Coordinates of C-alpha atoms in Angstrom, one line a residue:
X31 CA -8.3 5.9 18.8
X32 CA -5.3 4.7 20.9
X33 CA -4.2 1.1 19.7
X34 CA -2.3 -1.6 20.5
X35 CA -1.8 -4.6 18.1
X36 CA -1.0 -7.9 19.3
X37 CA 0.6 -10.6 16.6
X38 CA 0.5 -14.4 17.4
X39 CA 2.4 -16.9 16.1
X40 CA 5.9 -18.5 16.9
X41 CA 6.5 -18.4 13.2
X42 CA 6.8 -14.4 13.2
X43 CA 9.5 -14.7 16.2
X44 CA 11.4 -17.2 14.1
X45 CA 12.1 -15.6 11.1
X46 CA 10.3 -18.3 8.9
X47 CA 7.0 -15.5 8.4
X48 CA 7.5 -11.9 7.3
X49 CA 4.7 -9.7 9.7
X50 CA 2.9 -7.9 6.3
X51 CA 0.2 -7.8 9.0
X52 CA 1.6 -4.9 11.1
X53 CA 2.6 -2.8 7.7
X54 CA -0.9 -3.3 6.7
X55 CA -2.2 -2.0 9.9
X56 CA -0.1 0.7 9.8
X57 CA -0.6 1.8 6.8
X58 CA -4.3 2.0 7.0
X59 CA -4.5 3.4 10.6
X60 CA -2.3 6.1 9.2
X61 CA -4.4 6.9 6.4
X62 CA -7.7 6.9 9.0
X63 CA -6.1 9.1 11.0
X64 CA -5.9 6.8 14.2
X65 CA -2.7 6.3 16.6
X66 CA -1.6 2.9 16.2
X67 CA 0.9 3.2 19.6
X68 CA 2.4 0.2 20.0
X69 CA 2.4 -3.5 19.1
X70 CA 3.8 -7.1 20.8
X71 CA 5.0 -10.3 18.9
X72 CA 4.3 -13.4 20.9
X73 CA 4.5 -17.1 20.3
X74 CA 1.2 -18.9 20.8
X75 CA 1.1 -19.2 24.6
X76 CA -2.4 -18.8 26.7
X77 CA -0.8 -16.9 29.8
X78 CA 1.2 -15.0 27.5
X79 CA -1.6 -13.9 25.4
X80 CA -3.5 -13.5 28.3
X81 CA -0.9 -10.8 30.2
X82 CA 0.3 -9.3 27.2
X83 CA -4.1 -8.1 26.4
X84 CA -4.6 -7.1 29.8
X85 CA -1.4 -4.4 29.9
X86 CA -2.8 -3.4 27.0
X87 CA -5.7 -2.5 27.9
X88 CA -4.5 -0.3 30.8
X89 CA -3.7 2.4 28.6
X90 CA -5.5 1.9 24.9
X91 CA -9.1 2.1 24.1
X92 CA -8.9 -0.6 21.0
X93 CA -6.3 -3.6 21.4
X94 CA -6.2 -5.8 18.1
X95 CA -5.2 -9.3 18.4
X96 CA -4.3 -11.3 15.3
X97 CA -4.0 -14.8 14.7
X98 CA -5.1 -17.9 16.2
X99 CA -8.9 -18.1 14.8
X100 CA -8.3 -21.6 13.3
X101 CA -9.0 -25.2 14.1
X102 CA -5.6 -26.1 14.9
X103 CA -4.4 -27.1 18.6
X104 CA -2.0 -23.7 18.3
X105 CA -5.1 -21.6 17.4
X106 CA -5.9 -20.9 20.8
X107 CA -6.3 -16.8 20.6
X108 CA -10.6 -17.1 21.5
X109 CA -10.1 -19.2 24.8
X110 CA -6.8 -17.6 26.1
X111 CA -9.2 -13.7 25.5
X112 CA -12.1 -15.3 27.4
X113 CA -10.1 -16.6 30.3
X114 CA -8.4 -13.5 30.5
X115 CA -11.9 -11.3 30.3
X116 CA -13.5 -14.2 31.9
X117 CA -16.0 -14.4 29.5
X118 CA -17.8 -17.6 28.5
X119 CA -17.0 -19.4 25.1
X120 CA -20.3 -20.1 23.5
X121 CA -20.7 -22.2 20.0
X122 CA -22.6 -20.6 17.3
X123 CA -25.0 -22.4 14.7
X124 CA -24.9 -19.9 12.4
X125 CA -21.2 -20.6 12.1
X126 CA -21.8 -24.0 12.1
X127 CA -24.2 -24.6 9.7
X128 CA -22.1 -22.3 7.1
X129 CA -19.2 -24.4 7.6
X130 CA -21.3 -27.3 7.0
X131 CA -22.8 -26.0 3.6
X132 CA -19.3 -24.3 2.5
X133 CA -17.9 -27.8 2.6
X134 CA -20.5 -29.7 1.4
X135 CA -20.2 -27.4 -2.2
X136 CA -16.6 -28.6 -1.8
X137 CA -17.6 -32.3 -1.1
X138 CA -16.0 -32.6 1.9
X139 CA -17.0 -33.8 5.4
X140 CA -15.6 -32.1 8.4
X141 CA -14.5 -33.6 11.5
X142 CA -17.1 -33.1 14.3
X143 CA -14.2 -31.7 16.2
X144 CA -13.1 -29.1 13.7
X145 CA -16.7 -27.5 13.3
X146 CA -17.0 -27.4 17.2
X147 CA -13.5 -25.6 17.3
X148 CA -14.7 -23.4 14.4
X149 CA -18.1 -22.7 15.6
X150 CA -16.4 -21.0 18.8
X151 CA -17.2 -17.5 19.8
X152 CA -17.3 -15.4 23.5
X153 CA -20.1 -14.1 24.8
X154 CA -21.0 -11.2 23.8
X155 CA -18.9 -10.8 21.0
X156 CA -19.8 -9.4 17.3
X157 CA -18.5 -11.6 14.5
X158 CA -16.9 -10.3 11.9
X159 CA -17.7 -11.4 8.5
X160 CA -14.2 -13.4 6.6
X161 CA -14.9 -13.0 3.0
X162 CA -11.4 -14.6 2.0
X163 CA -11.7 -17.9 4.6
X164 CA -13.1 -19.7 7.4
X165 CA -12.5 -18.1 10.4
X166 CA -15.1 -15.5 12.0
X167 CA -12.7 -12.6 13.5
X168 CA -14.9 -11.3 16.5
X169 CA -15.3 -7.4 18.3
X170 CA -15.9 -7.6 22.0
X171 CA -16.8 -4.4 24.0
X172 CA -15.5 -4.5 27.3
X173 CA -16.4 -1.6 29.7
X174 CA -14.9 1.7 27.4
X175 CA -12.5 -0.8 25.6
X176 CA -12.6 -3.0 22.4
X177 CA -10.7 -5.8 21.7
X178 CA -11.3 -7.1 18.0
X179 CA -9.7 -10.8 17.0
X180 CA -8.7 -11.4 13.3
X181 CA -7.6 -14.3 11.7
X182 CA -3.5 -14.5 10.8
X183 CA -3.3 -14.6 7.2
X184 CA -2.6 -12.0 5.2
X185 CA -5.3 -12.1 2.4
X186 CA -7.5 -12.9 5.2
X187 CA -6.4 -10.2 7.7
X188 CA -6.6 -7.3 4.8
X189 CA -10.2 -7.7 4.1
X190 CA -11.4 -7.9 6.9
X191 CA -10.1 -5.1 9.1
X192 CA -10.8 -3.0 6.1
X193 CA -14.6 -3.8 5.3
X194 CA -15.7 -5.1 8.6
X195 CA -13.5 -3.6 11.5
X196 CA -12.5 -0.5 10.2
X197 CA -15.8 0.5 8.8
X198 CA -17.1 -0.2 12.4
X199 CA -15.0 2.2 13.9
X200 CA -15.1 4.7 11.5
X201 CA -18.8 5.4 12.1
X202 CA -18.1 6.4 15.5
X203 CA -15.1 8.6 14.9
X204 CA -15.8 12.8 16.2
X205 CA -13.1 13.6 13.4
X206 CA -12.9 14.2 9.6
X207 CA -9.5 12.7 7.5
X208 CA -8.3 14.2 4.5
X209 CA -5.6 11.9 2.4
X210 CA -3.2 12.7 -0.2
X211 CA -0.5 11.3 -2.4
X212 CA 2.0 13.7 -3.4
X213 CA 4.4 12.9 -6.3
X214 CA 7.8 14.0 -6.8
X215 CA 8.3 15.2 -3.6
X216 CA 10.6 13.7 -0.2
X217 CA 9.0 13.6 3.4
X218 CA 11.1 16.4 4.4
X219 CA 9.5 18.9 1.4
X220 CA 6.5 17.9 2.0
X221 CA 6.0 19.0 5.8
X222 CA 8.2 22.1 4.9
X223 CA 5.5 23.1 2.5
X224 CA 2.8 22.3 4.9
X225 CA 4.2 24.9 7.5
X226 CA 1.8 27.8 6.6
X227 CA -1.3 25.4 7.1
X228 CA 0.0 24.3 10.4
X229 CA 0.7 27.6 11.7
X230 CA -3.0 28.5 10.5
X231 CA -4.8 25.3 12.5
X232 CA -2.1 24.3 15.1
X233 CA -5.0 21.7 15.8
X234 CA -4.5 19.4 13.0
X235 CA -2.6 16.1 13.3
X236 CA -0.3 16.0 10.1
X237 CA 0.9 12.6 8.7
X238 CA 3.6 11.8 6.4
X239 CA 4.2 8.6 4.9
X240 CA 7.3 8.4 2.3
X241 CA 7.2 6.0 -0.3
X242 CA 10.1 5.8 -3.9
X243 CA 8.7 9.0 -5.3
X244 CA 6.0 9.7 -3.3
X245 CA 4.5 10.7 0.1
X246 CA 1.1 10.5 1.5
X247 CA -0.2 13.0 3.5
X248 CA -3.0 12.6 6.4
X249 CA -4.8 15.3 7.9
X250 CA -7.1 14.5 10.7
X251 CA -9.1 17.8 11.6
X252 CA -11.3 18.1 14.0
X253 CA -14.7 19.0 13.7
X254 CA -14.7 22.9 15.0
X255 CA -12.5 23.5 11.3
X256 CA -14.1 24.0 8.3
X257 CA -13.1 21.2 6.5
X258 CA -13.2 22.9 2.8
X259 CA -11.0 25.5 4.0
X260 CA -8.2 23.4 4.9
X261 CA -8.7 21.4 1.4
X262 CA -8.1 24.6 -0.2
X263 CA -4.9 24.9 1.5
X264 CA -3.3 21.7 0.5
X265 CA -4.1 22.0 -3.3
X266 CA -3.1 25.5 -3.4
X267 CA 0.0 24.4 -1.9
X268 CA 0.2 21.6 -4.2
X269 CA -1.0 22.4 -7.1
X270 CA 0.8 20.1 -9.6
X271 CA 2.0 17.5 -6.8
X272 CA -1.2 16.4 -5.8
X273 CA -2.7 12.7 -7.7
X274 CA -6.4 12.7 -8.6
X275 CA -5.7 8.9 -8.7
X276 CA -4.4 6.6 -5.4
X277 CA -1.1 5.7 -7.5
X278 CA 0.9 7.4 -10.4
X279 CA 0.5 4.1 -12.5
X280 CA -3.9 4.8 -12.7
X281 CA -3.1 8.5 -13.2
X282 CA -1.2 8.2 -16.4
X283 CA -4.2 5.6 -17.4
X284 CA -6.5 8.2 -17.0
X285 CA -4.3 11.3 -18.5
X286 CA -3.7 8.7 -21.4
X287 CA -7.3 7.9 -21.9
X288 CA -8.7 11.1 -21.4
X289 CA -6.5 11.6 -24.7
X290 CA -7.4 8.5 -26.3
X291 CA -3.6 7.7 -26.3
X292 CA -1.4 4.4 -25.9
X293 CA 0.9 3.8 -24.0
X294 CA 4.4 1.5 -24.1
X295 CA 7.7 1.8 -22.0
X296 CA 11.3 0.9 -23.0
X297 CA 13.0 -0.2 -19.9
X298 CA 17.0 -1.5 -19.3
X299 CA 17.4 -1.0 -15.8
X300 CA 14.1 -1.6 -14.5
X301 CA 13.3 -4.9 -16.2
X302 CA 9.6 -4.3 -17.1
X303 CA 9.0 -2.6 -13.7
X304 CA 6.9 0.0 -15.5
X305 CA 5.0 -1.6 -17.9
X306 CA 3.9 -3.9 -15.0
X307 CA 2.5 -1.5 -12.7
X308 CA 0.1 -0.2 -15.2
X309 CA -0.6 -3.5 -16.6
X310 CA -1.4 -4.8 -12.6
X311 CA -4.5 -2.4 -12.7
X312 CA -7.6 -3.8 -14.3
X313 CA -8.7 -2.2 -17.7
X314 CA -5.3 -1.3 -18.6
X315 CA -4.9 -3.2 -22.1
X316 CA -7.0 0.1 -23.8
X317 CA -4.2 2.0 -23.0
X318 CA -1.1 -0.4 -22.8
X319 CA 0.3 -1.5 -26.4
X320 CA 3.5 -3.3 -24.8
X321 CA 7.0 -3.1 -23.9
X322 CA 10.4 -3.9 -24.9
X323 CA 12.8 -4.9 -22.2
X324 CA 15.9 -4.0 -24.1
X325 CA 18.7 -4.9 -21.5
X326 CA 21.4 -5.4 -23.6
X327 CA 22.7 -3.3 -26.2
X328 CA 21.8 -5.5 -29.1
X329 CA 18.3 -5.5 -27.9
X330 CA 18.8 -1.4 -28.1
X331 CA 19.7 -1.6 -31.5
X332 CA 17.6 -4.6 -32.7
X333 CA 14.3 -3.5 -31.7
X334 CA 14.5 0.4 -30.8
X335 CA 16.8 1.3 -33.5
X336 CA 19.4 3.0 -31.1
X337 CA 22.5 3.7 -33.1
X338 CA 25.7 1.5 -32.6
X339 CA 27.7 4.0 -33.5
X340 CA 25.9 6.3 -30.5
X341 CA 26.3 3.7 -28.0
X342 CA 29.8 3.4 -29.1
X343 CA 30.1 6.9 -28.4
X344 CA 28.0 7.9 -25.3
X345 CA 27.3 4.6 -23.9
X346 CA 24.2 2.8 -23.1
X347 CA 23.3 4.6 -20.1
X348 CA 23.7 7.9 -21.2
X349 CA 21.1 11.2 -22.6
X350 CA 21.6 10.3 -25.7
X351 CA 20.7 6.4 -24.9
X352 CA 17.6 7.2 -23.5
X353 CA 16.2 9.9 -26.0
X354 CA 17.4 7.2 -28.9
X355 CA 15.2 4.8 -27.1
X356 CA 12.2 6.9 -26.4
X357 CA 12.2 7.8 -30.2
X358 CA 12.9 4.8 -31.4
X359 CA 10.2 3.0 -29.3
X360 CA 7.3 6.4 -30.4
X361 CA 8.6 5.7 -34.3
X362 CA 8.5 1.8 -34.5
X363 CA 5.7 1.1 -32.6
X364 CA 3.4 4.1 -33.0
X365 CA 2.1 4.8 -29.5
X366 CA 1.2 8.2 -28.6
X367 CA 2.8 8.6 -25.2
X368 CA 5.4 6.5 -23.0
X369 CA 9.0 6.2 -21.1
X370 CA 12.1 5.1 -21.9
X371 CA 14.9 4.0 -19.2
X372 CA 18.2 3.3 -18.8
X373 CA 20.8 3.5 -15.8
X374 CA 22.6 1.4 -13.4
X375 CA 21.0 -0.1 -10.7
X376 CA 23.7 -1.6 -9.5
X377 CA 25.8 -3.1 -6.8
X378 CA 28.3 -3.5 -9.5
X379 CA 28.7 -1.7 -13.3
X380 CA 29.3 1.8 -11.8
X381 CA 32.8 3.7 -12.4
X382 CA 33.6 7.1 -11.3
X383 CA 32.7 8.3 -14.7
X384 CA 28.8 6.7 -14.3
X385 CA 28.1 6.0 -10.7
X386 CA 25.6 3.7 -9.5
X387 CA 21.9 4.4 -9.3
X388 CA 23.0 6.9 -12.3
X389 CA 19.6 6.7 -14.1
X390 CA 18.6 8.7 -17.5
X391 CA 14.9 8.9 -17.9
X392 CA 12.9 9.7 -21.0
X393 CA 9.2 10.3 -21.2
X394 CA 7.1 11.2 -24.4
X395 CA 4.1 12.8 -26.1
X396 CA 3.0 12.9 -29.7
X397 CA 5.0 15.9 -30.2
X398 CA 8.0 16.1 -27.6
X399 CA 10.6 13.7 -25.9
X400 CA 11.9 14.7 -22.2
X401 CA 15.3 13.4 -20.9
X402 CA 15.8 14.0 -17.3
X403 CA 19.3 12.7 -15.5
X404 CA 18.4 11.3 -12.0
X405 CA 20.8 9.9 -9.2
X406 CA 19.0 7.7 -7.0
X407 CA 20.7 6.2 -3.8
X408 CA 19.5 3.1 -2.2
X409 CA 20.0 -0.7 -2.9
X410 CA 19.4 -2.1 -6.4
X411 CA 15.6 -2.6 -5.6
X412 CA 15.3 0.9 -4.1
X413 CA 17.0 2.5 -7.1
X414 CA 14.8 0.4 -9.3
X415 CA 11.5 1.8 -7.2
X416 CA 12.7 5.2 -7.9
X417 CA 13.3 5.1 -11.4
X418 CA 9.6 3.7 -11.8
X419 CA 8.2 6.3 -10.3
X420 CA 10.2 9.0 -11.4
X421 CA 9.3 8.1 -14.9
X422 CA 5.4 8.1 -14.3
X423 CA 5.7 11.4 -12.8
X424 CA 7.7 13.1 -14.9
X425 CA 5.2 11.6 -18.0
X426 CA 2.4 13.1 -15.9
X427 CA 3.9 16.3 -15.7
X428 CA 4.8 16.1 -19.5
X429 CA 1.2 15.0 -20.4
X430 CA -0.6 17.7 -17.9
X431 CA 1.1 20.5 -19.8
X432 CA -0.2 19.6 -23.0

C-alpha cells in the first residue's frame, strides 16, 4: 500500500520535538511489508494542511496525517481535512459522553467548549479507538483512497496505528509477510546471502533493516508462492543467525531458562547496558541475579577479583581483563551463565597501542569462558550498542552449542 505520511506541528520544524513518529511508522510499515513513499513536515496551518493532503492523494492510496486531534486552538488537523474533502464535521455523543464519564472518575469538569472540540468527527469517518488518551484518531474512505488521522504523541500515536489502523489494513492485504531478525550479521551479508532465494522468486520484495548487531529481514511474497517453501529457504540459509525471540536480550532469557540457569553481566565500558536490556523485559528476575558495573580498576579487583598484578601487566582492557572478569564474576557470585566487558568507548582514552571502540568481550557457561576481541567504529553510543549486542550473541552462540 503506497503511503504518504503527513506530520503536524511547528514544534517538529523547530527543533524543540524529535519526530519518533516517522521512525515508528517506518519501522512498522517495513516490517508489514507496505511502501511508506514519502512524508511532509508542516507547521499547523489549515491551507497548508489542506494542499499538502490533496497532492498526496494524487499518487498514494493511504495518506496518514498525525497530529492535531486535541482541544487546543492549534489542533486544527479534523476541520482543515473536511474543508479540503469537503466533508461535514459532525459531533459524536458517544465521544462525548466518554469524555464526560472519564473525567468525572477523575473529578473534573470540562469546559463545554473543550467536549464540543473533542466530540468532533467528519462524516463518514470510522473512529479509531485511543487506548493511551483522549483523542479519537479517525479513517475516512474517500473514493479508492484512505486518509486515517492520529493523534501527535508518541505513546498515543504507537498504540494506535498498531492495534487499530494497522490491523485494519492488514485484513485487506492480497500478500503474506515473513519477518526476521538476524544476529551477528551487517545489512550487506545479509542480502548477499539472500541472493539464491531472490534468484529463485525474482517476485519477492526483500527488506533490510540494520540495527548494532542485527538486521531484520522482510519478505513480502505474494500469494501465487508457496509460502513454506520460501521459509525453508531463509532458515536453511540462516541456520544459526536466525532469533526465535524479537530481540537477543528475550533469547538468552529463554536459552537460560530452558536451562534453569542465571544470569549476571560484568560491564566497564557499557555501564550496565547489558544487564538492563534483559532486566527491561518483564519476568526477567528468574533468570537475572545482578551485575557489577566495575568501571574502574579498583572495582576490578574489589569485587571480581581481577589480579592487580594482571592489570599492571596487560591492562584493563585487554583478553586477559576480560576472561579475569568473566571468572571472577561465575566464581564469586555463582551464576551459571553471563558476559563480561571491557574496551574503550571512547572519544578519548585510545592510543595507537589500544584504539578506540577496541572492545574485549567475554561470555560464559558452567563449564567454558569465551573471549572474543572486537573493533567497533561509530560514536561512543554506537560503540556502546555494539558491544551489547555483540555480547548477547556471542553468549547465544556459546549457550546453543551446549
Amino acid at each position: 500500500m503506497k503511503t504518504h505520511a503527513i506530520f503536524t506541528g511547528s514544534e517538529l520544524l523547530s527543533g524543540q520535538t524529535l519526530n519518533s513518529n516517522l521512525i515508528t511508522l517506518g519501522m512498522k510499515w517495513n516490517e508489514m511489508g507496505w511502501r511508506l513513499e514519502s512524508s511532509s513536515t508542516i507547521p499547523d496551518e489549515t491551507q497548508l494542511i489542506k494542499k499538502t493532503l490533496l497532492t498526496a492523494m494524487e499518487n498514494h492510496e493511504l495518506v496518514i496525517i498525525c497530529g492535531g486531534l486535541g482541544a487546543t486552538s492549534d489542533d486544527i488537523t479534523r476541520r482543515a481535512v473536511a474543508d479540503a474533502l469537503k466533508l461535514k464535521i459532525n459531533y459524536s455523543e458517544k465521544i462525548r459522553t466518554e469524555l464526560e464519564e472519564f473525567m468525572a472518575q477523575r473529578q473534573r469538569t470540562p469546559q463545554e467548549q473543550w467536549l464540543k472540540n473533542q466530540s468532533e468527527h467528519i462524516e463518514s469517518a470510522k473512529l479509531l479507538n485511543n487506548s493511551t488518551g483522549l483523542a479519537y484518531g479517525q479513517i475516512i474512505k474517500y473514493g479508492s483512497k484512505l486518509i486515517a488521522l492520529l493523534p501527535g504523541p508518541p505513546s498515543e500515536f504507537s498504540p494506535m496505528l498498531n492495534d487499530e489502523l494497522v490491523a485494519l489494513i492488514n485484513s485487506k492485504k492480497s500478500f503474506t509477510q515473513l519477518n526476521y531478525i538476524i544476529a551477528g550479521e551487517t545489512e550487506s551479508s545479509v542480502e548477499r546471502r539472500c541472493s539464491p532465494i531472490k534468484e529463485e522468486y525474482p517476485q519477492i520484495d526483500f527488506g533490510f533493516c540494520a540495527q548494532p548487531g542485527l538486521v531484520k529481514l522482510s519478505l513480502r511474497i505474494p500469494q501465487n508462492i508457496e509460502v513454506q517453501e520460501v521459509e525453508k529457504l531463509c532458515k536453511s540459509n540462516f541456520k544459526q543467525e536466525i532469533l526465535n525471540k524479537p530481540s537477543l536480550a528475550e533469547e538468552i532469557l529463554h536459552l537460560a531458562r530452558s536451562k534453569k540457569w542465571t544470569f549476571a553481566s560484568a560491564e566497564s565500558c557499557t555501564g550496565g547496558l547489558v544487564s538492563s536490556a534483559l532486566t527491561a523485559i518483564p519476568g526477567s528476575s528468574d533468570v537475572v541475579s545482578g551485575a557489577i558495573v566495575s568501571y574502574s580498576c579498583d572495582w576490578k579487583n574489589l569485587h571480581l577479583k581481577v589480579k592487580k598484578s594482571l592489570l599492571k601487566k596487560f591492562g584493563a582492557v585487554s583478553h586477559e581483563c576480560a576472561y579475569a572478569m568473566a571468572e571472577g564474576l561465575r566464581n564469586k557470585y555463582k551464576v551459571d551463565c553471563g558476559i563480561a566487558i571491557t574496551g574503550i568507548a571512547g572519544p578519548d582514552g585510545g592510543s595507537e597501542e589500544k584504539q578506540v571502540g577496541l572492545v574485549y568481550i567475554a561470555s560464559f557457561t558452567p563449564t567454558a569462558i569465551k573471549v572474543e576481541k572486537c573493533v567497533f567504529r561509530g560514536d561512543r553510543n554506537m560503540i556502546r550498542q555494539h558491544s551489547v549486542s555483540h555480547s548477547l550473541n556471542q553468549l547465544r552462540l556459546q549457550i546453543k552449542q551446549k
